[in-house]
Structures are given as C-alpha cells and as structure tokens.
XYZ file of N, CA and C in Angstrom:
792
model
N -3.470 -5.613 21.087
C -3.500 -7.239 20.805
C -2.778 -7.314 19.394
N -1.852 -8.296 19.406
C -1.147 -8.608 18.047
C -2.093 -9.551 17.267
N -1.719 -9.510 16.043
C -2.594 -10.440 14.947
C -2.630 -11.850 15.403
N -1.403 -12.308 15.787
C -1.225 -13.599 16.105
C -2.133 -14.146 17.273
N -2.170 -13.010 18.267
C -2.930 -13.406 19.405
C -4.480 -13.425 19.034
N -4.810 -12.621 18.214
C -6.187 -12.496 17.719
C -6.694 -13.692 16.938
N -5.666 -14.265 16.081
C -5.988 -15.246 15.386
C -6.148 -16.678 16.317
N -5.369 -16.698 17.385
C -5.484 -17.759 18.356
C -6.944 -17.793 18.960
N -7.530 -16.617 19.010
C -8.880 -16.412 19.595
C -9.926 -16.623 18.778
N -9.597 -16.746 17.220
C -10.703 -16.928 16.318
C -11.450 -18.028 16.578
N -11.020 -19.357 16.949
C -11.991 -20.564 17.374
C -13.132 -20.250 18.322
N -12.507 -19.254 19.450
C -13.518 -19.018 20.327
C -14.566 -18.123 19.642
N -14.276 -17.297 18.736
C -15.266 -16.390 18.043
C -16.230 -17.293 17.265
N -15.699 -18.338 16.614
C -16.478 -19.138 15.924
C -17.502 -20.020 16.763
N -16.960 -20.451 18.009
C -17.928 -21.136 18.902
C -19.050 -20.232 19.421
N -18.482 -18.840 19.760
C -19.406 -18.039 20.273
C -20.625 -17.757 19.173
N -20.079 -17.617 17.911
C -21.160 -17.239 16.841
C -22.179 -18.488 16.699
N -21.639 -19.763 16.899
C -22.646 -20.916 16.917
C -23.666 -20.882 17.944
N -23.020 -20.438 19.236
C -23.906 -20.491 20.317
C -25.136 -19.428 20.296
N -24.559 -18.219 19.636
C -25.560 -17.189 19.238
C -26.395 -17.345 18.238
N -26.304 -18.384 17.416
C -27.004 -18.624 16.273
C -28.574 -18.559 16.381
N -29.119 -19.260 17.465
C -30.481 -19.234 17.639
C -30.913 -18.050 17.672
N -30.282 -17.018 18.665
C -30.810 -15.688 18.998
C -30.715 -14.961 17.730
N -29.756 -15.125 16.981
C -29.622 -14.365 15.655
C -30.825 -14.571 14.773
N -31.144 -16.036 14.641
C -32.317 -16.207 13.718
C -33.555 -15.709 14.335
N -33.840 -15.500 15.597
C -35.091 -15.157 16.067
C -34.867 -13.609 15.990
N -34.104 -12.973 15.717
C -33.809 -11.592 15.601
C -33.730 -11.193 14.059
N -33.793 -12.034 13.167
C -33.710 -11.884 11.857
C -34.760 -10.960 11.216
N -35.920 -10.944 11.751
C -37.047 -10.085 11.173
C -36.948 -8.741 11.686
N -36.253 -8.557 12.742
C -36.010 -7.260 13.382
C -34.735 -6.964 13.753
N -33.649 -7.048 12.924
C -32.149 -6.938 13.304
C -32.036 -5.615 13.921
N -31.005 -5.580 15.088
C -30.681 -4.449 15.750
C -29.699 -3.708 15.107
N -29.969 -3.080 13.879
C -28.972 -2.305 13.249
C -28.545 -1.017 13.986
N -27.446 -0.534 13.848
C -27.072 0.578 14.283
C -25.816 1.199 13.549
N -25.610 2.403 13.660
C -24.489 3.104 12.964
C -23.375 3.379 14.105
N -22.155 2.924 13.825
C -21.246 3.134 14.906
C -19.885 3.665 14.154
N -19.395 4.858 14.841
C -18.018 5.419 14.210
C -16.958 4.390 14.820
N -15.942 4.019 13.807
C -15.005 3.234 14.269
C -13.707 3.953 14.291
N -13.580 5.132 13.644
C -12.151 5.655 13.497
C -12.200 6.836 14.746
N -11.194 7.377 14.515
C -11.028 8.464 15.615
C -10.688 9.905 14.933
N -11.148 10.947 15.440
C -10.816 12.269 14.672
C -9.374 12.522 14.239
N -8.416 12.012 15.284
C -7.060 12.249 15.047
C -6.438 11.298 14.100
N -7.096 10.367 13.932
C -6.500 9.094 12.994
C -7.726 8.636 12.107
N -7.997 9.325 11.036
C -9.144 8.880 10.061
C -8.871 7.525 9.540
N -9.953 6.815 9.442
C -9.779 5.428 9.031
C -10.828 5.167 7.821
N -10.397 4.220 6.939
C -11.394 3.833 5.969
C -11.476 2.326 5.732
N -12.713 1.729 5.851
C -12.787 0.267 5.818
C -13.293 -0.180 4.403
N -12.958 -1.200 4.026
C -13.058 -1.819 2.651
C -13.801 -3.130 2.634
N -13.807 -3.869 3.729
C -14.223 -5.242 3.585
C -14.254 -5.828 4.946
N -15.263 -6.697 5.149
C -15.300 -7.457 6.361
C -15.602 -8.954 5.995
N -15.247 -9.727 6.955
C -15.519 -11.298 6.731
C -16.742 -11.742 7.536
N -16.904 -13.067 7.344
C -18.076 -13.580 7.934
C -18.212 -13.557 9.627
N -17.018 -13.128 10.226
C -16.992 -13.020 11.577
C -17.086 -11.343 12.154
N -17.294 -10.585 11.070
C -17.441 -9.050 11.523
C -16.075 -8.562 11.612
N -15.030 -9.233 11.028
C -13.627 -8.543 11.057
C -13.510 -7.516 9.980
N -13.148 -6.472 10.365
C -12.975 -5.338 9.070
C -11.526 -5.120 8.839
N -11.255 -4.724 7.570
C -9.978 -4.312 7.364
C -10.163 -3.078 6.332
N -9.031 -2.253 6.330
C -8.793 -1.024 5.572
C -7.552 -0.252 5.838
N -7.615 0.895 6.019
C -6.370 1.730 6.235
C -6.771 2.828 7.361
N -5.684 3.111 8.187
C -5.618 3.986 9.208
C -4.589 5.052 9.019
N -4.924 6.415 8.934
C -3.914 7.328 8.688
C -3.056 7.642 10.033
N -1.896 7.327 9.845
C -1.026 7.630 11.165
C 0.246 8.391 10.717
N 0.356 9.406 11.466
C 1.309 10.678 11.012
C 1.187 10.871 9.372
N 0.037 11.033 8.972
C -0.125 11.326 7.580
C 0.091 10.403 6.627
N 0.251 9.093 7.068
C 0.633 7.964 6.111
C -0.365 6.876 6.258
N -1.011 6.390 5.260
C -2.044 5.296 5.220
C -1.282 4.040 5.648
N -1.980 3.343 6.568
C -1.464 1.944 6.997
C -2.411 1.225 7.170
N -2.202 -0.115 6.524
C -3.250 -1.224 6.527
C -3.423 -1.729 8.000
N -4.817 -1.839 8.286
C -5.131 -2.437 9.818
C -6.259 -3.216 9.682
N -6.385 -3.960 10.717
C -7.546 -5.056 10.890
C -8.359 -4.422 12.140
N -9.456 -4.489 12.148
C -10.333 -4.325 13.200
C -11.207 -5.430 13.649
N -10.926 -6.226 14.601
C -11.725 -7.319 14.984
C -13.175 -6.970 15.642
N -14.030 -6.549 14.920
C -15.102 -5.754 15.485
C -16.444 -6.784 15.531
N -16.190 -7.405 16.821
C -17.297 -8.308 17.142
C -17.682 -8.261 18.668
N -18.654 -8.811 19.263
C -18.951 -8.688 20.631
C -17.925 -9.257 21.662
N -16.993 -10.081 20.903
C -15.877 -10.544 21.865
C -14.729 -9.838 22.025
N -14.637 -8.658 21.027
C -13.423 -7.849 21.044
C -13.896 -6.348 21.230
N -15.002 -5.990 21.722
C -15.185 -4.531 21.919
C -14.201 -4.057 22.724
N -13.781 -2.920 22.430
C -12.637 -2.178 23.060
C -11.253 -2.664 22.612
N -11.175 -3.569 21.695
C -9.890 -3.978 21.117
C -9.495 -2.847 20.095
N -8.097 -2.531 20.138
C -7.617 -1.439 19.367
C -7.335 -1.946 18.009
N -7.179 -1.230 17.093
C -7.017 -1.568 15.559
C -5.658 -2.275 15.757
N -5.533 -3.304 14.755
C -4.318 -4.231 14.729
C -3.578 -3.798 13.566
N -2.342 -3.375 13.425
C -1.720 -3.077 12.263
C -1.261 -4.223 11.358
N -1.478 -4.288 10.162
C -1.024 -5.435 9.278
C 0.175 -5.396 8.719
N 0.717 -4.281 8.973
C 2.316 -4.046 8.390
C 2.976 -3.172 9.298
N 4.262 -3.233 9.197
C 5.129 -2.268 10.079
C 5.124 -0.821 9.391
N 5.245 0.282 9.901
C 5.288 1.521 9.410
C 6.473 1.713 8.362
N 7.598 0.862 8.526
C 8.552 0.907 7.604
C 8.251 0.494 6.060
N 6.963 -0.230 6.101
C 6.636 -0.794 4.794
C 6.177 0.264 3.756
N 5.949 1.439 4.398
C 5.342 2.723 3.721
C 3.931 2.783 3.592
N 3.338 3.259 2.658
C 1.819 3.301 2.403
C 1.127 1.933 2.095
N 0.360 1.415 3.063
C -0.356 0.103 2.903
C -1.784 0.188 2.993
N -2.509 -0.380 2.140
C -3.951 -0.452 2.309
C -4.508 -1.865 2.249
N -5.168 -2.355 3.085
C -5.931 -3.639 2.836
C -7.420 -3.476 2.259
N -7.691 -4.136 1.293
C -8.957 -3.981 0.533
C -9.761 -5.091 0.697
N -9.367 -6.429 1.262
C -10.239 -7.390 1.238
C -9.489 -8.421 2.440
N -10.538 -9.236 3.066
C -10.157 -10.102 4.155
C -10.908 -11.453 3.935
N -10.113 -12.448 4.493
C -11.110 -13.766 4.316
C -11.261 -14.200 5.795
N -11.824 -15.297 5.953
C -12.274 -15.789 7.343
C -11.060 -16.228 8.171
N -9.957 -16.261 7.628
C -8.753 -16.662 8.342
C -8.087 -15.374 8.868
N -8.623 -14.162 8.495
C -7.940 -13.090 8.948
C -6.758 -12.701 8.036
N -6.662 -13.172 6.962
C -5.624 -12.887 5.906
C -6.182 -11.824 5.158
N -5.400 -10.798 4.680
C -5.832 -9.631 4.143
C -5.043 -9.574 2.627
N -5.871 -9.026 1.801
C -5.110 -8.470 0.636
C -5.320 -7.004 0.240
N -4.206 -6.432 -0.428
C -4.421 -4.987 -0.790
C -3.219 -4.585 -1.547
N -2.584 -3.521 -1.027
C -1.412 -2.949 -1.647
C -0.479 -2.256 -0.950
N 0.879 -2.042 -1.349
C 1.865 -1.133 -0.604
C 2.449 -0.326 -1.626
N 3.132 0.621 -1.131
C 3.762 1.695 -1.970
C 5.031 2.334 -1.014
N 6.110 1.890 -1.471
C 7.215 2.316 -0.698
C 7.633 3.905 -0.769
N 6.763 4.594 0.028
C 7.014 6.030 0.154
C 7.195 6.679 -1.279
N 6.218 6.613 -2.183
C 6.292 7.359 -3.386
C 6.623 6.521 -4.608
N 7.107 5.283 -4.470
C 7.290 4.365 -5.452
C 5.942 3.741 -5.921
N 6.086 3.140 -7.048
C 4.946 2.485 -7.589
C 4.103 1.408 -6.704
N 2.841 1.402 -6.779
C 1.857 0.588 -5.964
C 2.137 -0.840 -6.439
N 2.209 -1.815 -5.357
C 2.183 -3.226 -5.774
C 1.260 -3.912 -4.879
N 0.698 -5.002 -5.588
C -0.342 -5.776 -4.803
C 0.442 -6.466 -3.389
N -0.278 -6.659 -2.354
C 0.304 -7.360 -1.194
C -0.556 -8.203 -0.500
N -0.030 -9.159 0.055
C -0.766 -10.227 1.045
C -0.212 -9.947 2.421
N -1.260 -9.586 3.290
C -0.987 -9.707 4.666
C -1.405 -10.841 5.385
N -0.270 -11.445 6.031
C -0.663 -12.682 6.567
C 0.442 -12.936 7.789
N -0.102 -13.327 8.921
C 0.723 -13.642 10.044
C 1.929 -12.736 10.297
N 1.357 -11.428 10.298
C 2.246 -10.248 10.742
C 3.361 -10.123 9.464
N 3.184 -10.751 8.439
C 4.193 -10.753 7.356
C 3.427 -9.860 6.148
N 4.228 -9.161 5.539
C 3.690 -8.530 4.194
C 4.405 -9.154 2.999
N 3.855 -9.577 2.041
C 4.237 -10.303 0.889
C 3.989 -9.331 -0.318
N 4.960 -8.842 -1.007
C 4.592 -8.203 -2.167
C 4.594 -9.279 -3.294
N 3.329 -9.106 -4.021
C 2.983 -10.095 -4.933
C 3.395 -9.704 -6.415
N 4.084 -8.772 -6.677
C 4.718 -8.384 -7.949
C 3.668 -7.753 -8.996
N 3.961 -7.739 -10.395
C 3.157 -7.184 -11.235
C 3.186 -8.228 -12.431
N 2.429 -7.903 -13.535
C 2.584 -8.737 -14.816
C 3.495 -8.041 -15.777
N 4.327 -7.357 -15.199
C 5.578 -6.801 -16.140
C 5.432 -5.262 -16.119
N 4.452 -4.672 -15.751
C 4.399 -3.176 -15.688
C 4.811 -2.561 -14.287
N 4.394 -1.142 -14.132
C 4.957 -0.664 -13.027
C 4.056 -0.917 -11.754
N 2.728 -1.229 -11.857
C 2.025 -1.201 -10.736
C 1.032 -2.564 -10.738
N 0.513 -2.690 -9.603
C -0.587 -3.666 -9.345
C -1.314 -3.382 -7.986
N -2.437 -3.936 -7.932
C -3.067 -3.852 -6.663
C -4.130 -5.060 -6.468
N -4.348 -5.491 -5.203
C -5.156 -6.647 -4.971
C -6.610 -6.277 -4.493
N -7.542 -6.955 -4.758
C -8.887 -6.503 -4.493
C -9.690 -7.744 -3.835
N -9.212 -8.882 -3.854
C -9.892 -9.908 -3.228
C -9.068 -10.998 -2.807
N -9.605 -11.943 -1.935
C -8.954 -13.072 -1.303
C -9.731 -14.195 -0.950
N -9.443 -15.356 -1.309
C -10.181 -16.458 -0.805
C -9.912 -16.999 0.482
N -10.641 -17.928 0.947
C -10.287 -18.600 2.347
C -9.093 -19.631 2.073
N -8.859 -19.957 0.925
C -7.599 -20.774 0.578
C -6.498 -19.814 0.323
N -6.592 -18.473 0.361
C -5.263 -17.568 0.211
C -5.049 -17.318 -1.271
N -5.906 -17.586 -2.113
C -5.709 -17.038 -3.595
C -6.038 -15.620 -3.625
N -5.396 -14.790 -4.220
C -5.515 -13.364 -4.514
C -5.989 -12.965 -5.847
N -6.939 -12.053 -6.069
C -7.149 -11.527 -7.164
C -6.929 -9.961 -7.254
N -6.804 -9.268 -8.416
C -6.599 -7.883 -8.593
C -6.249 -7.565 -9.829
N -5.635 -6.308 -10.030
C -5.366 -5.912 -11.298
C -3.821 -5.373 -11.491
N -3.408 -5.564 -12.590
C -1.949 -5.025 -12.702
C -1.705 -4.500 -14.213
N -0.813 -3.577 -14.423
C -0.364 -3.257 -15.826
C 0.669 -4.194 -16.177
N 0.682 -4.460 -17.606
C 1.699 -5.301 -18.033
C 2.701 -4.498 -18.782
N 3.649 -5.249 -19.383
C 4.750 -4.672 -20.059
C 4.365 -3.701 -21.289
N 3.171 -4.048 -21.741
C 2.499 -3.275 -22.879
C 1.753 -2.231 -22.513
N 1.586 -1.785 -21.133
C 0.839 -0.907 -20.663
C -0.708 -1.071 -20.611
N -0.953 -2.198 -20.673
C -2.413 -2.793 -20.594
C -2.589 -3.329 -19.066
N -3.980 -2.828 -18.867
C -4.218 -3.202 -17.385
C -5.137 -4.606 -17.573
N -4.814 -5.600 -16.781
C -5.362 -6.909 -16.737
C -5.690 -7.427 -15.280
N -6.680 -8.147 -15.071
C -6.817 -8.939 -14.060
C -5.953 -9.971 -13.919
N -5.722 -10.345 -12.532
C -4.737 -11.394 -12.276
C -5.323 -12.216 -11.190
N -4.652 -13.359 -11.180
C -4.891 -14.409 -10.017
C -3.582 -14.915 -9.468
N -3.400 -14.650 -8.216
C -2.244 -14.978 -7.527
C -2.284 -16.270 -6.697
N -1.587 -17.349 -6.999
C -1.925 -18.536 -6.220
C -0.558 -19.318 -6.237
N -0.283 -19.872 -5.060
C 0.896 -20.711 -4.864
C 2.134 -19.819 -5.183
N 2.107 -18.620 -4.829
C 3.417 -17.793 -5.201
C 3.631 -17.284 -6.506
N 2.446 -17.704 -7.381
C 2.686 -17.293 -8.965
C 1.416 -16.268 -9.245
N 1.875 -15.283 -9.903
C 0.807 -14.395 -10.530
C 0.508 -14.596 -11.996
N -0.815 -14.777 -12.429
C -1.154 -15.405 -13.571
C -2.178 -14.219 -14.082
N -1.883 -13.821 -15.335
C -2.915 -12.869 -16.049
C -4.121 -13.726 -16.406
N -5.267 -12.959 -16.269
C -6.637 -13.589 -16.694
C -6.780 -13.206 -18.087
N -7.294 -14.130 -18.972
C -7.414 -14.012 -20.425
C -8.553 -13.050 -20.574
N -8.606 -12.305 -21.709
C -9.773 -11.475 -21.920
C -10.728 -12.291 -22.969
N -11.949 -11.598 -23.141
C -13.037 -12.095 -24.265
C -12.722 -11.700 -25.573
N -11.479 -11.555 -25.904
C -10.951 -11.071 -27.267
C -10.626 -9.517 -27.325
N -10.922 -8.871 -26.293
C -10.622 -7.598 -26.394
C -9.080 -7.205 -25.617
N -8.843 -6.143 -25.239
C -7.489 -5.704 -24.829
C -7.504 -5.779 -23.291
N -8.464 -5.553 -22.452
C -8.258 -5.477 -20.984
C -9.502 -6.080 -20.358
N -9.195 -6.362 -18.963
C -10.221 -6.946 -18.170
C -10.103 -6.479 -16.746
N -11.072 -6.695 -15.883
C -10.969 -6.474 -14.533
C -11.450 -7.705 -13.701
N -10.740 -7.866 -12.608
C -11.173 -8.956 -11.694
C -11.767 -8.327 -10.351
N -12.969 -8.762 -10.022
C -13.617 -8.175 -8.868
C -13.749 -9.017 -7.678
N -13.975 -10.362 -7.700
C -14.324 -11.048 -6.620
C -13.648 -12.646 -6.951
N -13.568 -13.364 -5.782
C -13.127 -14.842 -5.973
C -14.030 -15.633 -4.778
N -14.465 -16.775 -5.236
C -15.128 -17.642 -4.076
C -14.068 -18.781 -3.798
N -14.448 -19.601 -2.726
C -13.373 -20.694 -2.322
C -13.430 -21.828 -3.282
N -14.142 -21.768 -4.410
C -14.089 -22.814 -5.612
C -12.967 -22.359 -6.540
N -12.426 -21.202 -6.311
C -11.499 -20.670 -7.330
C -12.120 -19.938 -8.527
N -13.458 -19.684 -8.497
C -14.087 -18.937 -9.563
C -13.783 -17.536 -9.391
N -13.416 -16.856 -10.362
C -13.096 -15.246 -10.417
C -14.163 -14.633 -11.192
N -14.639 -13.540 -10.842
C -15.662 -12.869 -11.767
C -15.316 -11.378 -11.865
N -15.684 -10.703 -12.834
C -15.332 -9.400 -13.125
C -15.929 -8.854 -14.459
N -15.261 -8.355 -15.330
C -15.709 -7.796 -16.681
C -14.410 -7.695 -17.616
N -14.674 -7.881 -18.878
C -13.769 -7.958 -19.930
C -14.288 -7.352 -21.285
N -13.249 -6.640 -21.777
C -13.609 -6.129 -23.050
C -13.789 -7.271 -24.078
N -14.555 -7.189 -24.945
C -14.844 -8.263 -26.006
C -14.104 -7.886 -27.381
N -14.262 -8.694 -28.352
C -13.617 -8.547 -29.681
C -14.365 -7.333 -30.485
N -15.487 -6.993 -29.803
C -16.476 -5.983 -30.635
C -15.622 -4.681 -30.933
N -15.876 -4.263 -32.114
C -15.263 -3.008 -32.507
C -15.745 -1.703 -31.661
N -16.873 -1.904 -31.044
C -17.457 -0.776 -30.374
C -16.920 -0.856 -28.863
N -15.912 -1.466 -28.579
C -15.344 -1.446 -27.257
C -16.330 -2.008 -26.164
N -17.018 -2.913 -26.373
C -17.992 -3.520 -25.320
C -17.281 -4.221 -24.354
N -17.882 -4.285 -23.207
C -17.357 -4.975 -21.903
C -18.489 -5.735 -21.258
N -18.288 -7.074 -21.270
C -19.243 -8.150 -20.515
C -18.896 -8.529 -19.159
N -19.830 -8.862 -18.479
C -19.586 -9.642 -17.177
C -18.848 -10.962 -17.501
N -17.803 -11.436 -16.640
C -17.066 -12.511 -17.041
C -16.772 -13.371 -15.803
N -16.698 -14.664 -16.184
C -16.109 -15.465 -14.934
C -14.917 -16.265 -15.484
N -14.129 -16.625 -14.598
C -12.857 -17.301 -14.969
C -12.604 -18.447 -14.101
N -12.397 -19.662 -14.553
C -12.186 -20.863 -13.881
C -11.004 -21.721 -14.581
N -10.123 -22.018 -13.849
C -8.968 -22.952 -14.269
C -8.444 -22.410 -15.748
N -8.317 -20.923 -15.682
C -7.605 -20.250 -16.876
C -8.631 -20.020 -18.028
N -9.750 -20.318 -17.950
C -10.794 -20.081 -19.023
C -11.736 -19.085 -18.670
N -11.878 -18.103 -19.650
C -12.800 -16.952 -19.486
C -14.128 -17.336 -20.144
N -15.331 -17.103 -19.288
C -16.708 -17.169 -19.876
C -17.307 -16.021 -19.978
N -17.949 -15.654 -21.085
C -18.807 -14.542 -21.259
C -20.120 -14.645 -20.697
N -20.602 -13.920 -19.571
C -21.834 -14.195 -19.128
C -23.021 -13.518 -19.714
N -22.748 -12.562 -20.584
C -23.758 -11.981 -21.611
C -24.276 -10.598 -20.675
N -25.388 -10.380 -21.248
C -26.189 -9.012 -20.887
C -27.611 -9.402 -20.831
N -28.273 -8.235 -20.388
C -29.749 -8.357 -20.325
C -30.401 -7.698 -21.693
N -29.543 -7.641 -22.662
C -29.886 -7.062 -23.935
C -29.350 -5.836 -24.250
N -28.483 -5.367 -23.310
C -27.700 -3.984 -23.801
C -26.315 -4.439 -24.140
N -25.464 -3.483 -24.166
C -24.100 -3.497 -24.544
C -23.203 -4.117 -23.676
N -23.282 -3.496 -22.422
C -22.375 -3.787 -21.499
C -22.930 -4.317 -20.271
N -22.160 -5.049 -19.336
C -22.478 -5.718 -18.243
C -21.118 -5.868 -17.422
N -21.231 -6.126 -16.002
C -20.222 -6.398 -15.222
C -20.668 -7.309 -14.084
N -19.868 -8.168 -13.724
C -19.994 -9.011 -12.466
C -19.176 -8.387 -11.271
N -19.815 -8.161 -10.166
C -19.076 -7.562 -9.094
C -18.769 -8.491 -7.864
N -19.528 -9.536 -7.758
C -19.320 -10.431 -6.500
C -19.690 -11.863 -7.016
N -19.274 -12.810 -6.108
C -19.752 -14.219 -6.374
C -19.688 -14.897 -4.950
N -20.612 -15.760 -4.670
C -20.761 -16.363 -3.345
C -20.172 -17.790 -3.370
N -20.269 -18.637 -2.437
C -19.767 -19.880 -2.301
C -20.705 -20.881 -3.206
N -21.962 -20.374 -3.408
C -22.792 -21.287 -4.118
C -22.690 -21.023 -5.803
N -21.953 -19.998 -6.151
C -21.911 -19.674 -7.595
C -22.866 -18.776 -8.005
N -23.607 -18.016 -7.260
C -24.421 -16.912 -7.571
C -23.547 -15.744 -7.810
N -23.730 -14.996 -8.979
C -22.920 -13.901 -9.322
C -23.854 -12.589 -9.363
N -23.617 -11.505 -8.625
C -24.249 -10.442 -8.697
C -23.491 -9.262 -9.406
N -24.136 -8.512 -10.128
C -23.676 -7.306 -10.841
C -24.578 -6.454 -11.457
N -24.405 -5.928 -12.643
C -25.272 -4.973 -13.409
C -25.196 -5.332 -14.895
N -26.270 -4.908 -15.554
C -26.440 -5.020 -17.170
C -26.975 -3.957 -17.609
N -26.578 -3.365 -18.689
C -27.462 -2.534 -19.601
C -28.772 -3.480 -20.031
N -29.917 -2.871 -20.214
C -31.067 -3.688 -20.661
C -31.370 -3.478 -22.042
N -30.920 -2.314 -22.841
C -31.077 -2.218 -24.203
C -30.017 -1.522 -24.898
N -29.999 -1.418 -26.063
C -28.767 -0.893 -26.878
C -28.961 0.656 -26.979
N -30.168 0.955 -26.907
C -30.429 2.555 -27.318
C -30.311 3.446 -26.079
N -30.620 2.918 -24.899
C -30.663 3.943 -23.688
C -29.627 3.880 -22.829
N -28.862 2.677 -22.680
C -27.981 2.440 -21.730
C -28.337 2.230 -20.381
N -29.650 2.122 -20.142
C -30.151 2.043 -18.786
C -29.669 0.636 -18.131
N -29.203 0.690 -16.834
C -28.583 -0.308 -16.121
C -29.626 -0.806 -15.149
N -29.684 -2.311 -14.884
C -30.279 -2.973 -14.003
C -29.506 -3.889 -13.239
N -29.685 -4.097 -11.892
C -29.024 -5.193 -11.238
C -29.144 -6.443 -11.894
N -28.346 -7.451 -11.816
C -28.546 -8.677 -12.491
C -27.838 -9.755 -11.640
N -28.271 -10.908 -11.893
C -27.925 -12.095 -11.134
C -27.827 -13.331 -12.127
N -26.391 -13.769 -12.079
C -26.214 -14.988 -13.006
C -26.131 -16.155 -12.219
N -26.614 -17.235 -12.891
C -26.568 -18.604 -11.954
C -26.875 -19.547 -12.959
N -25.957 -20.615 -13.001
C -26.261 -21.853 -13.819
C -26.450 -21.455 -15.416
N -25.728 -20.355 -15.739
C -25.752 -19.999 -17.267
C -26.927 -19.129 -17.704
N -27.824 -18.676 -16.601
C -28.800 -17.859 -16.934
C -28.766 -16.651 -16.302
N -28.995 -15.488 -16.817
C -29.181 -14.090 -16.087
C -30.342 -13.568 -15.858
N -30.772 -13.235 -14.625
C -31.862 -12.718 -14.177
C -31.975 -11.171 -14.034
N -32.875 -10.549 -14.409
C -33.058 -8.974 -14.281
C -33.628 -8.760 -13.003
N -32.941 -8.139 -12.008
C -33.252 -7.678 -10.672
C -33.903 -6.380 -10.654
N -34.042 -5.663 -11.807
C -34.812 -4.482 -11.731
C -33.872 -3.301 -11.129
N -34.463 -2.090 -10.811
C -33.813 -1.051 -10.316
C -34.644 -0.411 -9.120
N -33.971 0.382 -8.411
C -34.517 1.054 -7.271
C -35.519 2.198 -7.955
C-alpha cells in the first residue's frame, strides 16, 4: 500500500475510531494490552513515535541501510506491510515523529554525508537545512506541519530550532549557550530545556512561544527538563528536587506552576 492510498483511507479510520469509542470506554478499566513484534528477523525495525490513530513511524533496515517507514498499525490495517517514507536513493533516513495527518519528521544522511533534518510528506522528502553548521535532526511535528529539532550553528553550538512555512529559526536560550527542543503542540508551543546564564552551567525546563523563551523553573534543585506537551498545555518532564543530592522527580508544569509527581 502506498502512502497516498493509506492517507485516503484515514477518514475511514477516524470514523471507525468514533464508532468504537463506546467499546473503548467500557474497556478502559481493563484494557486488552498485549506485546506484539512488528519487525522481521531479516529486517530489524525501530519505532520512535505513534499518533492518535496508532500509526507508528521509525526505521527499517533494508540491505544494511536504515530507511524511514510508516506502519499503519490499527484494526483496519492488520496485515498491511510497512510503507516507505523515502526512496532508497535518499540514503539513510529515520522518522522520529508523526502527526495525525501521517506526516513525519526525522533525518536523512546521503550515504555518509552529514545528517540533516527532514520532513516526510506525500511521498516526498524535504531536507530542512541547518542553522549554519554541518548537521541537524528533527524530533517533533505538529498537526499543522511545524517541525522542531536540533541543529549545530556556524559557531559549533547546538541549538533547538522551529521549522515553519519553509524557514528554520533558532530558538533563543535562557542566557546560556545551548538548548534542546523536545516537543511541540498544535498551539505552536515548544518545550525542552536550555542552559541559563548561571556560571554553574544550569539547565532549566523551557517553553517557547512566538519566539520568546520562558524559564519553567525547578522543584528546588539545579536542573530540570521538559520532555512533552499536550494540546491543553500540560508539560511533563523532570526536575532535581534539591541542590545537594541531585535527586530527580517527575514534574508537571501548568499555568505557571510546577507539581512534584514523585518517583517510582
């Protein structure tokens, strides 16, 4: 099945999901989880992300080369083979994130040349460029097609970026040298972490919106990091809880407040 064919069937999947909604709710207290192997011994696969319709993306090793693939893993598509997101001529390709439209973001490398962030959409591969340095990679994509990731700049500093409407823009730091972008929601809010202006090389959980960086703070420790954000603006991550021990707890940021979620 080609990618365009699968995308034409996406409305069917959405309708089916709605029809199955009541059944899913009734099984919510006892979900029928199972472990299922999705790769083949002769073609090892690694999956990195899935969307709200159970579609997975990652890479499949073909003839010793990693190639970005999509796997429409839902009850409508059992038995459907992997769908390549890029031609073999593109070289090494990896899909790290997928949105609900089936668009994926990741990276490509032209057979040994530097890694570059890439967008996989409508059976086309778009190289997103860099911030002036030799490499970049994408790690997230919104349902509006905005892509986030990291790139080295001309000064050999690694910075998070936002790619939107064909343009890659560096995300500002909290006064330090570098930062990392981890996730983006459909409101365009990016989260991750950034070095601060502290002489002790502190790194704090950070959100970015409209080009402005906001320090989300910590639970009392030195370092923290935001790892994901949902459509409601809840931000999940971790934070050190005190200066002396460096012990980390899961943390939730919302409406300017941080909540200690404890640890296992």
